[in-house]
C-alpha positions as semicolon CSV with decimal commas, in nm:
position;residue;x (nm);y (nm);z (nm)
1;M;13,278;1,692;9,950
2;T;13,414;1,979;10,153
3;A;13,685;2,255;10,105
4;T;13,949;2,249;10,351
5;S;14,236;2,498;10,409
6;S;14,619;2,382;10,437
7;E;14,652;2,600;10,755
8;P;14,580;2,397;11,102
9;H;14,274;2,510;11,267
10;P;14,316;2,641;11,648
11;P;14,244;2,356;11,889
12;H;13,910;2,321;12,036
13;V;13,703;2,497;11,802
14;P;13,403;2,279;11,678
15;D;13,328;2,251;11,299
16;A;13,041;2,467;11,183
17;P;12,769;2,290;11,029
18;R;12,759;2,213;10,645
19;D;12,627;2,502;10,457
20;R;12,615;2,457;10,092
21;R;12,465;2,792;10,048
22;R;12,638;3,089;9,907
23;V;12,683;3,365;10,153
24;P;12,553;3,700;10,000
25;R;12,824;3,975;9,922
26;P;12,792;4,266;10,201
27;P;12,832;4,591;10,138
28;D;13,172;4,801;10,143
29;P;13,296;4,826;10,454
30;V;13,251;5,186;10,634
31;D;13,448;5,394;10,830
32;P;13,260;5,424;11,152
33;G;13,491;5,724;11,264
34;V;13,403;5,910;10,926
35;P;13,015;5,922;10,826
36;G;12,946;5,810;10,492
37;R;13,280;5,744;10,360
38;R;13,345;5,339;10,282
39;L;13,673;5,185;10,322
40;P;13,905;5,025;10,043
41;E;13,890;4,668;10,038
42;G;14,157;4,498;10,258
43;S;14,152;4,778;10,517
44;P;14,230;4,697;10,877
45;R;13,903;4,868;11,017
46;G;13,717;4,686;10,738
47;S;13,886;4,332;10,780
48;G;13,596;4,174;10,961
49;S;13,368;4,118;10,665
50;V;13,366;3,886;10,436
51;G;13,625;3,915;10,149
52;R;13,476;4,041;9,769
53;G;13,357;3,732;9,578
54;R;13,459;3,457;9,842
55;S;13,208;3,193;9,972
56;V;13,230;2,970;10,327
57;A;13,388;2,660;10,272
58;P;13,081;2,385;10,320
59;G;13,357;2,175;10,499
60;R;13,464;2,452;10,784
61;S;13,276;2,640;11,008
62;A;13,285;3,037;10,962
63;A;13,468;3,053;11,333
64;A;13,757;2,824;11,206
65;Q;13,789;3,026;10,912
66;R;13,790;3,355;11,089
67;S;14,078;3,229;11,329
68;G;14,273;3,078;11,047
69;R;14,273;3,430;10,876
70;S;14,377;3,593;11,222
71;L;14,656;3,362;11,228
72;R;14,784;3,456;10,875
73;A;14,765;3,810;10,958
74;A;14,956;3,773;11,299
75;A;15,212;3,583;11,065
76;R;15,258;3,848;10,831
77;D;15,288;4,115;11,082
78;V;15,581;3,917;11,278
79;L;15,758;3,833;10,902
80;T;15,743;4,221;10,845
81;L;15,913;4,324;11,187
82;V;16,181;4,075;11,107
83;V;16,271;4,240;10,774
84;L;16,197;4,594;10,906
85;P;16,499;4,836;11,033
86;L;16,499;4,832;11,447
87;P;16,332;5,205;11,451
88;L;16,060;5,104;11,231
89;M;16,020;4,780;11,414
90;V;15,978;4,945;11,752
91;A;15,740;5,224;11,586
92;A;15,513;4,914;11,450
93;L;15,534;4,695;11,765
94;P;15,189;4,832;11,921
95;A;14,996;4,810;11,603
96;A;15,098;4,444;11,540
97;F;15,041;4,332;11,878
98;A;14,692;4,489;11,825
99;G;14,579;4,299;11,559
100;G;14,629;4,601;11,300
101;G;14,390;4,859;11,504
102;T;14,219;4,938;11,815
103;R;13,872;4,955;11,696
104;R;13,628;4,669;11,716
105;W;13,547;4,466;11,387
106;F;13,162;4,489;11,283
107;G;12,968;4,301;11,061
108;G;12,898;4,420;10,712
109;R;12,529;4,464;10,753
110;A;12,529;4,650;11,074
111;E;12,805;4,870;10,950
112;S;12,577;4,926;10,619
113;Q;12,299;5,048;10,812
114;R;12,520;5,263;11,019
115;A;12,629;5,455;10,685
116;E;12,281;5,502;10,578
117;A;12,137;5,606;10,934
118;Q;12,445;5,868;10,924
119;V;12,334;5,993;10,573
120;A;11,996;6,031;10,693
121;K;12,111;6,201;11,008
122;D;12,332;6,446;10,770
123;A;12,050;6,523;10,572
124;A;11,804;6,622;10,857
125;A;12,048;6,838;10,990
126;E;12,110;7,046;10,667
127;A;11,699;7,062;10,640
128;F;11,699;7,190;11,020
129;Y;11,972;7,454;10,935
130;E;11,792;7,555;10,651
131;L;11,469;7,596;10,818
132;D;11,617;7,773;11,096
133;T;11,774;8,014;10,842
134;A;11,472;8,068;10,673
135;Q;11,275;8,128;10,978
136;R;11,497;8,375;11,136
137;D;11,514;8,582;10,804
138;L;11,156;8,597;10,807
139;R;11,130;8,676;11,123
140;I;11,317;9,008;11,020
141;S;11,078;9,069;10,749
142;I;10,781;9,034;11,000
143;E;10,905;9,281;11,234
144;T;10,993;9,537;10,963
145;I;10,596;9,495;10,854
146;I;10,473;9,538;11,227
147;A;10,704;9,830;11,279
148;V;10,548;10,001;10,988
149;D;10,193;9,847;10,926
150;D;9,875;9,829;11,165
151;S;9,627;9,732;10,921
152;P;9,403;9,414;10,931
153;E;9,597;9,243;10,647
154;A;9,927;9,306;10,841
155;R;9,771;9,179;11,170
156;R;9,653;8,849;10,977
157;V;10,002;8,807;10,828
158;V;10,171;8,793;11,206
159;S;9,896;8,552;11,326
160;E;10,000;8,325;11,015
161;F;10,357;8,367;11,107
162;D;10,284;8,261;11,462
163;E;10,078;7,939;11,330
164;L;10,387;7,892;11,122
165;G;10,642;7,912;11,421
166;R;10,459;7,648;11,602
167;R;10,478;7,397;11,349
168;I;10,840;7,474;11,304
169;D;10,896;7,436;11,670
170;E;10,717;7,052;11,651
171;A;10,890;6,994;11,350
172;S;11,224;7,076;11,521
173;H;11,134;6,854;11,818
174;R;11,056;6,557;11,652
175;Y;11,406;6,623;11,468
176;I;11,581;6,693;11,810
177;T;11,407;6,357;11,996
178;A;11,530;6,157;11,668
179;V;11,870;6,268;11,696
180;D;11,926;6,225;12,073
181;A;11,731;5,878;12,069
182;H;11,996;5,715;11,852
183;D;12,364;5,710;11,949
184;L;12,517;5,595;11,564
185;D;12,864;5,607;11,696
186;R;12,827;5,312;11,952
187;D;13,030;5,036;11,881
188;D;12,774;4,779;11,939
189;L;12,499;4,950;11,747
190;E;12,290;4,679;11,590
191;A;12,152;4,663;11,237
192;S;11,776;4,695;11,354
193;A;11,862;5,010;11,564
194;A;12,042;5,151;11,249
195;M;11,748;5,099;11,033
196;R;11,527;5,254;11,277
197;A;11,743;5,574;11,344
198;R;11,745;5,602;10,947
199;T;11,348;5,572;10,922
200;E;11,297;5,819;11,219
201;L;11,556;6,075;11,106
202;T;11,427;6,046;10,698
203;Q;11,086;6,123;10,850
204;A;11,214;6,410;11,048
205;R;11,398;6,530;10,726
206;D;11,045;6,517;10,534
207;E;10,881;6,724;10,794
208;L;11,146;6,985;10,792
209;S;11,141;7,020;10,427
210;R;10,785;7,010;10,382
211;T;10,760;7,306;10,659
212;K;11,062;7,486;10,499
213;Q;10,828;7,481;10,167
214;D;10,537;7,615;10,339
215;L;10,766;7,886;10,482
216;D;10,885;7,985;10,129
217;R;10,529;8,033;10,002
218;F;10,416;8,253;10,309
219;A;10,730;8,444;10,221
220;Q;10,635;8,495;9,870
221;R;10,285;8,621;9,965
222;L;10,450;8,894;10,178
223;G;10,612;9,077;9,882
224;P;10,374;9,369;9,892
225;L;10,349;9,411;10,280
226;L;10,713;9,423;10,267
227;G;10,756;9,656;9,975
228;K;10,528;9,881;10,153
229;A;10,707;9,867;10,461
230;E;11,060;9,912;10,331
231;T;10,984;10,192;10,145
232;Q;10,836;10,388;10,475
233;L;11,139;10,256;10,646
234;A;11,326;10,405;10,385
235;R;11,170;10,733;10,434
236;V;11,284;10,729;10,812
237;A;11,666;10,791;10,783
238;P;11,626;11,107;10,528
239;S;11,331;11,263;10,764
240;V;11,513;11,224;11,087
241;E;11,822;11,383;10,924
242;R;11,614;11,668;10,791
243;A;11,510;11,728;11,152
244;R;11,828;11,719;11,296
245;Q;11,971;11,973;11,009
246;A;11,665;12,205;11,085
247;L;11,750;12,210;11,442
248;L;12,103;12,281;11,383
249;A;12,001;12,569;11,167
250;A;11,767;12,696;11,402
251;S;12,026;12,672;11,676
252;N;12,302;12,864;11,440
253;A;12,001;13,147;11,381
254;L;11,954;13,174;11,707
255;D;12,310;13,251;11,789
256;T;12,348;13,487;11,536
257;A;12,090;13,708;11,664
258;R;12,233;13,713;12,029
259;A;12,542;13,832;11,859
260;S;12,362;14,114;11,772
261;G;12,251;14,205;12,092
262;L;11,884;14,037;12,072
263;R;11,799;13,789;12,330
264;A;11,527;13,603;12,153
265;D;11,434;13,433;12,469
266;E;11,081;13,343;12,325
267;L;11,259;13,154;12,035
268;A;11,504;12,989;12,268
269;T;11,210;12,853;12,481
270;R;11,064;12,714;12,183
271;L;11,397;12,545;12,028
272;A;11,459;12,429;12,379
273;A;11,105;12,193;12,374
274;L;11,218;12,036;12,096
275;G;11,497;11,899;12,270
276;P;11,290;11,570;12,385
277;E;11,169;11,535;12,051
278;L;11,511;11,491;11,915
279;T;11,604;11,270;12,201
280;K;11,296;11,041;12,091
281;L;11,398;11,064;11,691
282;N;11,772;10,945;11,782
283;E;11,601;10,645;12,010
284;G;11,504;10,492;11,646
285;A;11,181;10,406;11,467
286;G;11,225;10,004;11,637
287;R;11,126;10,189;11,958
288;H;10,863;10,450;11,877
289;G;10,694;10,301;11,554
290;V;10,742;10,388;11,201
291;P;10,469;10,596;11,140
292;E;10,484;10,784;11,465
293;T;10,857;10,869;11,384
294;L;10,811;11,008;11,057
295;E;10,521;11,230;11,231
296;R;10,746;11,326;11,488
297;A;11,044;11,399;11,239
298;E;10,839;11,653;11,017
299;R;10,714;11,805;11,317
300;V;11,023;11,889;11,446
301;A;11,154;11,996;11,094
302;R;10,873;12,227;11,056
303;D;10,893;12,386;11,392
304;A;11,273;12,419;11,398
305;E;11,216;12,617;11,045
306;S;11,005;12,806;11,186
307;V;11,227;12,928;11,477
308;R;11,529;12,959;11,231
309;A;11,301;13,190;10,995
310;Q;11,203;13,401;11,299
311;A;11,555;13,414;11,438
312;E;11,688;13,544;11,097
313;R;11,401;13,784;11,074
314;L;11,446;13,945;11,454
315;P;11,703;14,243;11,324
316;Q;11,450;14,353;11,061
317;Q;11,140;14,283;11,272
318;A;11,282;14,491;11,536
319;A;11,385;14,775;11,281
320;E;11,008;14,778;11,155
321;I;10,868;14,779;11,514
322;D;11,110;15,108;11,521
323;H;10,981;15,290;11,235
324;R;10,627;15,183;11,309
325;L;10,656;15,358;11,648
326;V;10,787;15,654;11,505
327;S;10,546;15,661;11,208
328;M;10,230;15,624;11,452
329;R;10,348;15,889;11,686
330;T;10,389;16,155;11,428
331;R;10,057;16,016;11,309
332;A;9,875;16,060;11,637
333;Q;10,007;16,463;11,674
334;A;9,838;16,501;11,339
335;L;9,538;16,354;11,412
336;M;9,485;16,576;11,757
337;T;9,596;16,869;11,537
338;R;9,289;16,781;11,255
339;T;9,067;16,700;11,572
340;G;9,084;17,052;11,682
341;Q;8,968;17,149;11,320
342;V;8,644;16,974;11,372
343;D;8,463;17,220;11,558
344;P;8,446;17,484;11,332
345;V;8,307;17,248;11,062
346;L;8,070;17,188;11,319
347;S;7,975;17,542;11,372
348;E;7,926;17,591;10,978
349;L;7,697;17,294;10,959
350;R;7,471;17,391;11,253
351;R;7,454;17,765;11,093
352;R;7,342;17,622;10,725
353;F;7,170;17,297;10,780
354;S;6,936;17,177;10,939
355;A;6,992;16,961;11,271
356;A;6,931;16,636;11,121
357;C;7,252;16,711;10,916
358;W;7,517;16,718;11,186
359;Q;7,357;16,608;11,500
360;D;7,522;16,288;11,469
361;L;7,866;16,481;11,450
362;Q;7,854;16,714;11,740
363;H;8,064;16,469;11,987
364;V;8,343;16,397;11,693
365;P;8,596;16,635;11,853
366;E;8,588;16,462;12,214
367;N;8,585;16,146;12,075
368;A;8,856;16,192;11,878
369;A;9,077;16,310;12,116
370;Q;8,998;16,023;12,356
371;S;9,081;15,809;12,057
372;V;9,423;15,977;12,008
373;R;9,518;15,973;12,368
374;Q;9,441;15,611;12,397
375;A;9,655;15,531;12,093
376;E;9,948;15,716;12,226
377;Q;9,922;15,520;12,564
378;K;9,912;15,194;12,355
379;L;10,230;15,322;12,162
380;K;10,401;15,390;12,505
381;E;10,334;15,030;12,616
382;A;10,421;14,930;12,244
383;Q;10,775;15,094;12,295
384;A;10,808;14,951;12,653
385;A;10,761;14,579;12,513
386;R;11,023;14,667;12,231
387;D;11,271;14,751;12,486
388;A;11,228;14,414;12,667
389;Q;11,220;14,246;12,328
390;R;10,884;14,115;12,373
391;W;10,806;14,114;12,015
392;A;10,475;13,973;11,992
393;D;10,335;14,212;12,269
394;A;10,477;14,506;12,089
395;T;10,318;14,415;11,770
396;S;10,001;14,396;11,932
397;Q;10,016;14,729;12,100
398;L;10,116;14,870;11,778
399;A;9,801;14,687;11,594
400;T;9,585;14,842;11,897
401;A;9,703;15,201;11,812
402;R;9,670;15,164;11,452
403;A;9,295;15,074;11,481
404;L;9,239;15,373;11,749
405;L;9,398;15,604;11,504
406;N;9,236;15,477;11,196
407;T;8,871;15,524;11,362
408;T;8,984;15,857;11,441
409;D;9,097;15,967;11,120
410;D;8,779;15,842;10,970
411;A;8,545;16,041;11,222
412;V;8,735;16,376;11,188
413;S;8,737;16,313;10,811
414;A;8,365;16,270;10,816
415;A;8,271;16,606;10,942
416;G;8,418;16,753;10,652
417;D;8,348;16,496;10,427
418;R;7,972;16,577;10,542
419;L;8,034;16,967;10,480
420;R;8,147;16,905;10,141
421;R;7,863;16,696;10,025
422;L;7,597;16,892;10,162
423;N;7,736;17,203;9,994
424;A;7,711;17,033;9,694
425;V;7,384;16,911;9,690
426;A;7,236;17,197;9,852
427;K;7,392;17,406;9,542
428;D;7,268;17,150;9,260
429;P;7,050;16,795;9,380
430;Q;7,004;16,709;9,039
431;D;7,317;16,581;8,950
432;E;7,220;16,335;9,255
433;I;6,887;16,258;9,102
434;D;7,011;16,220;8,746
435;R;7,279;15,945;8,883
436;T;7,011;15,746;9,079
437;R;6,771;15,762;8,759
438;F;7,011;15,663;8,531
439;A;7,126;15,343;8,724
440;I;6,749;15,268;8,767
441;R;6,696;15,265;8,384
442;D;6,994;15,121;8,313
443;A;6,861;14,804;8,526
444;Q;6,531;14,826;8,385
445;R;6,679;14,759;8,017
446;L;6,883;14,472;8,142
447;A;6,577;14,307;8,308
448;M;6,392;14,335;7,949
449;A;6,660;14,204;7,719
450;G;6,526;13,908;7,576
451;R;6,228;13,921;7,728
452;Q;5,894;14,016;7,667
453;T;5,798;14,076;8,007
454;P;6,029;14,091;8,283
455;D;6,085;13,899;8,577
456;P;5,880;13,986;8,871
457;R;6,165;13,910;9,096
458;H;6,349;14,174;8,870
459;A;6,080;14,418;8,830
460;R;5,915;14,491;9,151
461;P;6,231;14,630;9,348
462;L;6,286;14,852;9,020
463;D;5,975;14,973;9,032
464;D;5,982;15,019;9,383
465;S;6,315;15,208;9,320
466;V;6,138;15,448;9,134
467;V;5,857;15,543;9,359
468;R;6,133;15,621;9,621
469;L;6,337;15,815;9,418
470;D;6,029;16,080;9,342
471;Q;5,934;16,060;9,717
472;V;6,298;16,157;9,813
473;V;6,279;16,439;9,555
474;A;5,940;16,563;9,655
475;M;6,113;16,610;10,014
476;L;6,319;16,862;9,849
477;E;6,074;17,123;9,816
478;E;5,940;17,089;10,159
479;G;6,034;17,339;10,392
480;R;6,280;17,615;10,393
481;H;6,607;17,397;10,517
482;P;6,558;17,078;10,348
483;D;6,713;16,741;10,512
484;Y;6,960;16,712;10,223
485;W;7,165;16,430;10,454
486;R;6,822;16,191;10,420
487;F;6,838;16,305;10,078
488;L;7,165;16,199;10,008
489;T;7,143;15,877;10,247
490;E;6,827;15,790;10,067
491;T;6,985;15,813;9,710
492;E;7,263;15,599;9,789
493;A;7,016;15,329;9,935
494;I;6,807;15,333;9,635
495;R;7,139;15,300;9,399
496;E;7,245;14,986;9,622
497;T;6,927;14,836;9,567
498;V;6,945;14,862;9,194
499;A;7,303;14,710;9,208
500;Q;7,126;14,419;9,370
501;V;6,880;14,380;9,124
502;V;7,156;14,421;8,855
503;A;7,367;14,154;9,028
504;Q;7,067;13,897;9,066
505;I;6,990;13,951;8,700
506;R;7,341;13,869;8,559
507;E;7,358;13,556;8,805
508;D;7,018;13,411;8,685
509;R;7,143;13,468;8,334
510;G;7,457;13,315;8,383
511;G;7,342;12,981;8,534
512;G;7,080;12,909;8,252
513;T;6,801;13,038;8,422
């Protein structure tokens, strides 16, 4: 028994063989023009599929049934044109004669596989985009670390990132190859080709996702290094700005000094030498490296601050040099006057004391006069350097002149001091003897404090000092003109030795020995 249709069959169409099996319901039709979007039932683009819940009549072929449905659709189109107004009928004519649309009708299974392949393609594209974005963001972090850190750990991180980059390239190549190998918009796409495309695109998506997960885990491990690098990068801008401000302040101070009549050529040269360093700072840490940029910024700021301080001090420095020139000229004149008074002192020394007491002073007048003349010459050179605003040279010449005047002053003073001390010891040598004996006894008491016997290291030099003092006292009784100068120098040497022993005792006891 067969089910037949009331509509006539088209001529010369043989009947399909009888098939009592029920045709399975195909998936909902999919619009090939819009991936992933399903069409409602009865849509012209999906009219090629078998209707929902319908089966092929066992007595008719599938081709005969499709032909009958086409005739019914054409009849409906003609009736619609008859009842439409003329303008609407004109507009509907192309669609009617096109059979309800210009796209080819596909079978249900191929269309379903096409949709699934398109979904897989979209998912793979999204995974590719996410991986590419993550790689770009991570590359910025790696470049930040490279610019700051050159440690072995940082180099190892760079190597690992390069290895991940190769894996990313491989996964991306596999994805692109899968996309290029399958044209999902072809009208004649077969179901097997769509299934193959879906499988390859799904595999590509999975590989992209796994690589993205590995990249995310790698990014998490970069936290400490990246934080350290970002901290140093955060220091770059303030350091460079401080250097710029220091250079500006130095330039302003130099302009102020020049406005007061000071050339400050040396400072200007030093400031100009910082220009290339400022250029490198402006080129940025990306070109010269973060550590080098920080070090350069600190050096420029320090040197510019030095120039600024000296430029601000220039007027005061000029005034100080002028004051020192006047003061040292006055001192040189006074020393020259005092040098003329050394001869009477030497004359009295020769008259009252033995040669040993004054022989080392007989050339003081000549040496003092020569030193004063040298100091006056240095003062002239200092004045010339000051006039030329060579401040360093002026300061150096003044220091030399001061040293010469100090030496002359000591020599001139030594003659008068010698005569005074010799007069005092010649009048009463006991005072010098008592001072020395008191120093020795005080050291001996300290050496015996808390001990039954003194330490030989302390006792021996103190005993030697007692012997030396007795010898020098006996020397005063020899001859008519004792060597009082030797007596004075020997007692001073004894007291110096005793002072050293006292210092050693206190050091030993302070250290617990």
